[in-house]
Amino acid sequence: MPFVTSYHNKEKVLFWPDLASSHYGNNVLQYLDQNDVQFVDKKFNPQNCPQARPIETLWSILKNMVYDEGWEAKTINQLRRRIAKKLKEIDIKVVQQMFSGIRRQLRKNA
């Protein structure tokens, strides 16, 4: 939450987890409620619908960049550094564009 409150208007933030069971664990839901974080309820979170989740596209782009040309990490720290480096190479305007039409995309896929 410190990152969110430092860089974003909390009222405009929506936590949209993937369907990993850990993201809907009791301790996570309790934390979100205690911190007044709006989130997509599991029953409204579409399964197998990557076009409705731009984060999946972003993860795919990042993964391709990290492992480009068969790159392999020898240590966890090496992987962390590579991910941080590749994240900095992603054009923020492209990311903003990916997420800007999310409401329209959701309505289209609903």
GROMACS .gro file of C-alpha atoms in nm:
model
  110
    1MET     CA    1   0.000   0.000   0.000
    2PRO     CA    2   0.281   0.251   0.054
    3PHE     CA    3   0.352   0.250  -0.321
    4VAL     CA    4  -0.014   0.299  -0.409
    5THR     CA    5  -0.070   0.580  -0.162
    6SER     CA    6   0.253   0.752  -0.267
    7TYR     CA    7   0.189   0.751  -0.640
    8HIS     CA    8  -0.184   0.713  -0.693
    9ASN     CA    9  -0.518   0.846  -0.575
   10LYS     CA   10  -0.637   0.550  -0.365
   11GLU     CA   11  -1.000   0.610  -0.462
   12LYS     CA   12  -0.910   0.544  -0.827
   13VAL     CA   13  -0.725   0.217  -0.758
   14LEU     CA   14  -0.889  -0.119  -0.815
   15PHE     CA   15  -0.702  -0.435  -0.713
   16TRP     CA   16  -0.769  -0.691  -0.983
   17PRO     CA   17  -0.597  -1.016  -0.890
   18ASP     CA   18  -0.560  -1.315  -1.112
   19LEU     CA   19  -0.745  -1.620  -0.990
   20ALA     CA   20  -0.463  -1.756  -0.775
   21SER     CA   21  -0.622  -1.882  -0.454
   22SER     CA   22  -0.361  -1.696  -0.247
   23HIS     CA   23  -0.494  -1.364  -0.383
   24TYR     CA   24  -0.832  -1.442  -0.231
   25GLY     CA   25  -0.705  -1.583   0.098
   26ASN     CA   26  -0.871  -1.464   0.418
   27ASN     CA   27  -0.567  -1.263   0.527
   28VAL     CA   28  -0.549  -1.084   0.189
   29LEU     CA   29  -0.921  -1.004   0.184
   30GLN     CA   30  -0.904  -0.882   0.543
   31TYR     CA   31  -0.610  -0.656   0.459
   32LEU     CA   32  -0.790  -0.511   0.156
   33ASP     CA   33  -1.103  -0.445   0.363
   34GLN     CA   34  -0.909  -0.286   0.649
   35ASN     CA   35  -0.730  -0.055   0.405
   36ASP     CA   36  -1.044   0.034   0.206
   37VAL     CA   37  -0.900  -0.110  -0.115
   38GLN     CA   38  -1.159  -0.186  -0.381
   39PHE     CA   39  -1.105  -0.520  -0.550
   40VAL     CA   40  -1.270  -0.745  -0.805
   41ASP     CA   41  -1.465  -1.012  -0.622
   42LYS     CA   42  -1.373  -1.365  -0.729
   43LYS     CA   43  -1.724  -1.434  -0.861
   44PHE     CA   44  -1.690  -1.139  -1.102
   45ASN     CA   45  -1.334  -1.217  -1.208
   46PRO     CA   46  -1.348  -1.381  -1.552
   47GLN     CA   47  -1.161  -1.706  -1.603
   48ASN     CA   48  -0.950  -1.771  -1.910
   49CYS     CA   49  -1.007  -1.425  -2.050
   50PRO     CA   50  -0.661  -1.271  -2.104
   51GLN     CA   51  -0.802  -1.003  -2.337
   52ALA     CA   52  -0.986  -0.864  -2.033
   53ARG     CA   53  -0.665  -0.859  -1.826
   54PRO     CA   54  -0.398  -0.636  -1.979
   55ILE     CA   55  -0.162  -0.732  -1.697
   56GLU     CA   56  -0.134  -1.076  -1.858
   57THR     CA   57  -0.009  -0.911  -2.178
   58LEU     CA   58   0.239  -0.704  -1.979
   59TRP     CA   59   0.372  -1.014  -1.799
   60SER     CA   60   0.411  -1.188  -2.135
   61ILE     CA   61   0.605  -0.894  -2.281
   62LEU     CA   62   0.829  -0.878  -1.974
   63LYS     CA   63   0.891  -1.253  -1.978
   64ASN     CA   64   0.992  -1.239  -2.345
   65MET     CA   65   1.228  -0.950  -2.276
   66VAL     CA   66   1.386  -1.117  -1.971
   67TYR     CA   67   1.449  -1.449  -2.145
   68ASP     CA   68   1.539  -1.301  -2.485
   69GLU     CA   69   1.796  -1.502  -2.682
   70GLY     CA   70   1.783  -1.790  -2.433
   71TRP     CA   71   1.907  -1.587  -2.136
   72GLU     CA   72   1.912  -1.785  -1.809
   73ALA     CA   73   1.966  -1.666  -1.454
   74LYS     CA   74   2.228  -1.838  -1.245
   75THR     CA   75   2.106  -1.680  -0.919
   76ILE     CA   76   1.790  -1.519  -0.784
   77ASN     CA   77   1.969  -1.185  -0.755
   78GLN     CA   78   2.075  -1.206  -1.119
   79LEU     CA   79   1.712  -1.268  -1.217
   80ARG     CA   80   1.594  -0.975  -1.003
   81ARG     CA   81   1.845  -0.741  -1.166
   82ARG     CA   82   1.747  -0.859  -1.513
   83ILE     CA   83   1.376  -0.807  -1.442
   84ALA     CA   84   1.440  -0.459  -1.301
   85LYS     CA   85   1.651  -0.370  -1.605
   86LYS     CA   86   1.392  -0.495  -1.853
   87LEU     CA   87   1.107  -0.321  -1.671
   88LYS     CA   88   1.289   0.009  -1.721
   89GLU     CA   89   1.306  -0.062  -2.095
   90ILE     CA   90   0.929  -0.092  -2.132
   91ASP     CA   91   0.773   0.226  -2.268
   92ILE     CA   92   0.537   0.357  -1.998
   93LYS     CA   93   0.313   0.510  -2.265
   94VAL     CA   94   0.255   0.166  -2.413
   95VAL     CA   95   0.160   0.031  -2.071
   96GLN     CA   96  -0.075   0.323  -2.006
   97GLN     CA   97  -0.238   0.266  -2.343
   98MET     CA   98  -0.285  -0.104  -2.267
   99PHE     CA   99  -0.470  -0.023  -1.947
  100SER     CA  100  -0.653   0.290  -2.063
  101GLY     CA  101  -0.932   0.108  -2.244
  102ILE     CA  102  -0.993  -0.158  -1.982
  103ARG     CA  103  -1.351  -0.056  -1.899
  104ARG     CA  104  -1.446  -0.052  -2.267
  105GLN     CA  105  -1.277  -0.388  -2.320
  106LEU     CA  106  -1.457  -0.541  -2.022
  107ARG     CA  107  -1.794  -0.422  -2.147
  108LYS     CA  108  -1.716  -0.564  -2.490
  109ASN     CA  109  -1.622  -0.905  -2.344
  110ALA     CA  110  -1.901  -0.920  -2.087
   0.00000   0.00000   0.00000
